[in-house]
Tab-separated table of N, CA and C in Angstrom:
chain	number	residue	atom	x	y	z
A	184	UNK	N	136.390	125.050	-190.036
A	184	UNK	CA	134.947	125.589	-190.713
A	184	UNK	C	134.269	123.869	-190.233
A	185	UNK	N	134.557	122.845	-190.249
A	185	UNK	CA	133.422	122.272	-189.839
A	185	UNK	C	132.810	122.173	-188.106
A	186	UNK	N	134.040	122.662	-187.236
A	186	UNK	CA	133.325	123.155	-185.745
A	186	UNK	C	132.642	124.059	-185.963
A	187	UNK	N	132.393	125.085	-186.474
A	187	UNK	CA	131.920	126.141	-186.609
A	187	UNK	C	130.306	125.568	-187.269
A	188	UNK	N	129.919	124.945	-188.294
A	188	UNK	CA	128.913	124.370	-188.756
A	188	UNK	C	128.448	123.035	-187.373
A	189	UNK	N	129.048	122.488	-187.144
A	189	UNK	CA	128.449	121.642	-186.237
A	189	UNK	C	128.048	122.372	-184.742
A	190	UNK	N	128.716	123.603	-184.294
A	190	UNK	CA	128.387	124.226	-183.435
A	190	UNK	C	126.976	124.859	-183.527
A	191	UNK	N	126.616	125.238	-185.432
A	191	UNK	CA	125.274	126.197	-185.774
A	191	UNK	C	123.947	124.975	-185.707
A	192	UNK	N	124.469	123.835	-185.421
A	192	UNK	CA	123.517	122.665	-185.822
A	192	UNK	C	122.868	122.587	-184.104
A	193	UNK	N	123.565	122.487	-183.054
A	193	UNK	CA	123.389	122.500	-181.836
A	193	UNK	C	122.657	123.954	-181.496
A	194	UNK	N	122.698	125.215	-181.486
A	194	UNK	CA	121.981	126.122	-181.363
A	194	UNK	C	120.475	126.144	-181.150
A	195	UNK	N	120.126	126.926	-180.158
A	195	UNK	CA	118.613	127.171	-180.852
A	195	UNK	C	117.523	125.714	-179.833
A	196	UNK	N	116.551	125.838	-180.879
A	196	UNK	CA	115.272	124.632	-180.529
A	196	UNK	C	115.989	123.265	-180.727
A	197	UNK	N	115.956	122.410	-180.448
A	197	UNK	CA	116.154	120.721	-180.383
A	197	UNK	C	115.094	120.014	-181.405
A	198	UNK	N	114.455	121.069	-182.229
A	198	UNK	CA	112.958	120.059	-183.314
A	198	UNK	C	113.178	119.211	-183.809
A	199	UNK	N	114.828	119.327	-184.304
A	199	UNK	CA	115.248	118.065	-185.305
A	199	UNK	C	115.061	116.893	-184.645
A	200	UNK	N	115.459	116.551	-183.556
A	200	UNK	CA	115.482	115.398	-182.568
A	200	UNK	C	114.153	114.591	-182.807
A	201	UNK	N	112.874	115.276	-182.471
A	201	UNK	CA	112.069	115.036	-182.915
A	201	UNK	C	111.351	114.510	-183.749
A	202	UNK	N	111.642	114.157	-184.866
A	202	UNK	CA	111.249	113.356	-185.839
A	202	UNK	C	112.675	111.954	-185.954
A	203	UNK	N	111.711	111.009	-186.782
A	203	UNK	CA	112.483	109.722	-186.931
A	203	UNK	C	112.418	109.379	-188.640
A	204	UNK	N	113.326	109.012	-188.877
A	204	UNK	CA	112.997	108.491	-190.600
A	204	UNK	C	112.878	106.978	-190.581
A	205	UNK	N	111.853	106.876	-191.239
A	205	UNK	CA	111.579	105.308	-190.475
A	205	UNK	C	111.204	105.010	-192.165
A	206	UNK	N	111.105	103.670	-192.834
A	206	UNK	CA	111.499	102.666	-194.055
A	206	UNK	C	110.768	101.768	-193.620
A	207	UNK	N	109.753	101.128	-194.379
A	207	UNK	CA	108.897	100.307	-194.448
A	207	UNK	C	108.871	99.987	-195.649
A	208	UNK	N	108.995	98.423	-195.833
A	208	UNK	CA	108.627	97.640	-197.267
A	208	UNK	C	107.202	97.356	-197.160
A	209	UNK	N	106.554	97.856	-198.489
A	209	UNK	CA	105.463	97.665	-198.905
A	209	UNK	C	105.126	96.660	-200.135
A	210	UNK	N	103.951	95.812	-200.453
A	210	UNK	CA	103.913	95.505	-201.336
A	210	UNK	C	103.270	96.163	-202.495
A	211	UNK	N	103.622	96.171	-203.914
A	211	UNK	CA	103.177	97.446	-204.603
A	211	UNK	C	101.854	96.345	-205.180
A	212	UNK	N	100.796	97.121	-205.022
A	212	UNK	CA	99.424	96.177	-206.122
A	212	UNK	C	99.477	95.873	-207.554
A	213	UNK	N	100.161	96.623	-208.400
A	213	UNK	CA	100.502	96.799	-209.467
A	213	UNK	C	100.739	95.160	-209.838
A	214	UNK	N	102.494	95.886	-209.352
A	214	UNK	CA	103.361	94.678	-209.777
A	214	UNK	C	103.631	93.651	-209.070
A	215	UNK	N	103.499	93.530	-207.414
A	215	UNK	CA	103.946	92.812	-206.699
A	215	UNK	C	105.066	92.823	-206.152
A	216	UNK	N	105.815	94.009	-206.807
A	216	UNK	CA	107.270	93.573	-206.245
A	216	UNK	C	107.108	94.581	-205.147
A	217	UNK	N	108.462	94.373	-204.127
A	217	UNK	CA	107.978	95.460	-202.817
A	217	UNK	C	109.199	96.780	-202.964
A	218	UNK	N	108.583	98.087	-202.497
A	218	UNK	CA	108.908	98.715	-202.822
A	218	UNK	C	109.302	99.617	-201.150
A	219	UNK	N	109.470	100.555	-200.887
A	219	UNK	CA	109.976	101.422	-199.755
A	219	UNK	C	109.541	102.482	-199.599
A	220	UNK	N	109.057	102.486	-198.613
A	220	UNK	CA	108.347	103.858	-198.029
A	220	UNK	C	108.812	104.634	-197.015
A	221	UNK	N	109.758	105.836	-197.625
A	221	UNK	CA	110.646	106.437	-196.467
A	221	UNK	C	109.950	107.779	-196.135
A	222	UNK	N	109.966	108.176	-194.897
A	222	UNK	CA	108.919	109.407	-194.522
A	222	UNK	C	109.638	109.668	-193.146
A	223	UNK	N	109.916	110.869	-193.105
A	223	UNK	CA	109.997	111.540	-191.350
A	223	UNK	C	108.555	112.224	-190.805
A	224	UNK	N	108.688	111.349	-189.512
A	224	UNK	CA	107.271	111.428	-189.038
A	224	UNK	C	108.054	111.617	-187.589
A	225	UNK	N	106.465	112.379	-186.617
A	225	UNK	CA	107.358	112.691	-185.139
A	225	UNK	C	107.473	111.505	-184.329
A	226	UNK	N	108.251	111.615	-183.532
A	226	UNK	CA	108.635	110.283	-182.520
A	226	UNK	C	107.572	109.617	-182.109
A	227	UNK	N	106.346	110.206	-181.833
A	227	UNK	CA	105.248	109.826	-181.284
A	227	UNK	C	104.538	109.093	-182.100
A	228	UNK	N	104.830	109.166	-183.644
A	228	UNK	CA	103.558	108.569	-184.312
A	228	UNK	C	104.484	107.589	-185.255
A	229	UNK	N	105.724	106.832	-184.859
A	229	UNK	CA	106.311	106.024	-185.588
A	229	UNK	C	105.560	104.449	-185.409
A	230	UNK	N	105.124	104.226	-184.247
A	230	UNK	CA	104.594	102.964	-183.824
A	230	UNK	C	103.270	102.696	-184.463
A	231	UNK	N	102.462	104.494	-184.792
A	231	UNK	CA	101.437	104.865	-185.697
A	231	UNK	C	101.577	104.135	-187.454
A	232	UNK	N	102.767	104.679	-187.586
A	232	UNK	CA	103.505	104.484	-188.673
A	232	UNK	C	103.564	102.831	-189.391
A	233	UNK	N	103.811	101.866	-188.538
A	233	UNK	CA	104.240	100.703	-189.019
A	233	UNK	C	103.063	99.564	-188.833
A	234	UNK	N	101.759	100.283	-187.969
A	234	UNK	CA	100.486	99.939	-187.721
A	234	UNK	C	99.765	99.921	-189.127
A	235	UNK	N	99.965	100.371	-189.995
A	235	UNK	CA	99.057	100.739	-191.266
A	235	UNK	C	99.820	99.784	-192.160
């Protein structure tokens, strides 16, 4: 069963690999505590995500 599931993930377009999950620590303006900002961004926009 697992082999069939894995095989279905690799068929067709490979659009899923064009995105990266990025995590950035951001200081909250209200409390001053750090929070984590998690997003799925395109591979080309990873550097722009960390610049802001």
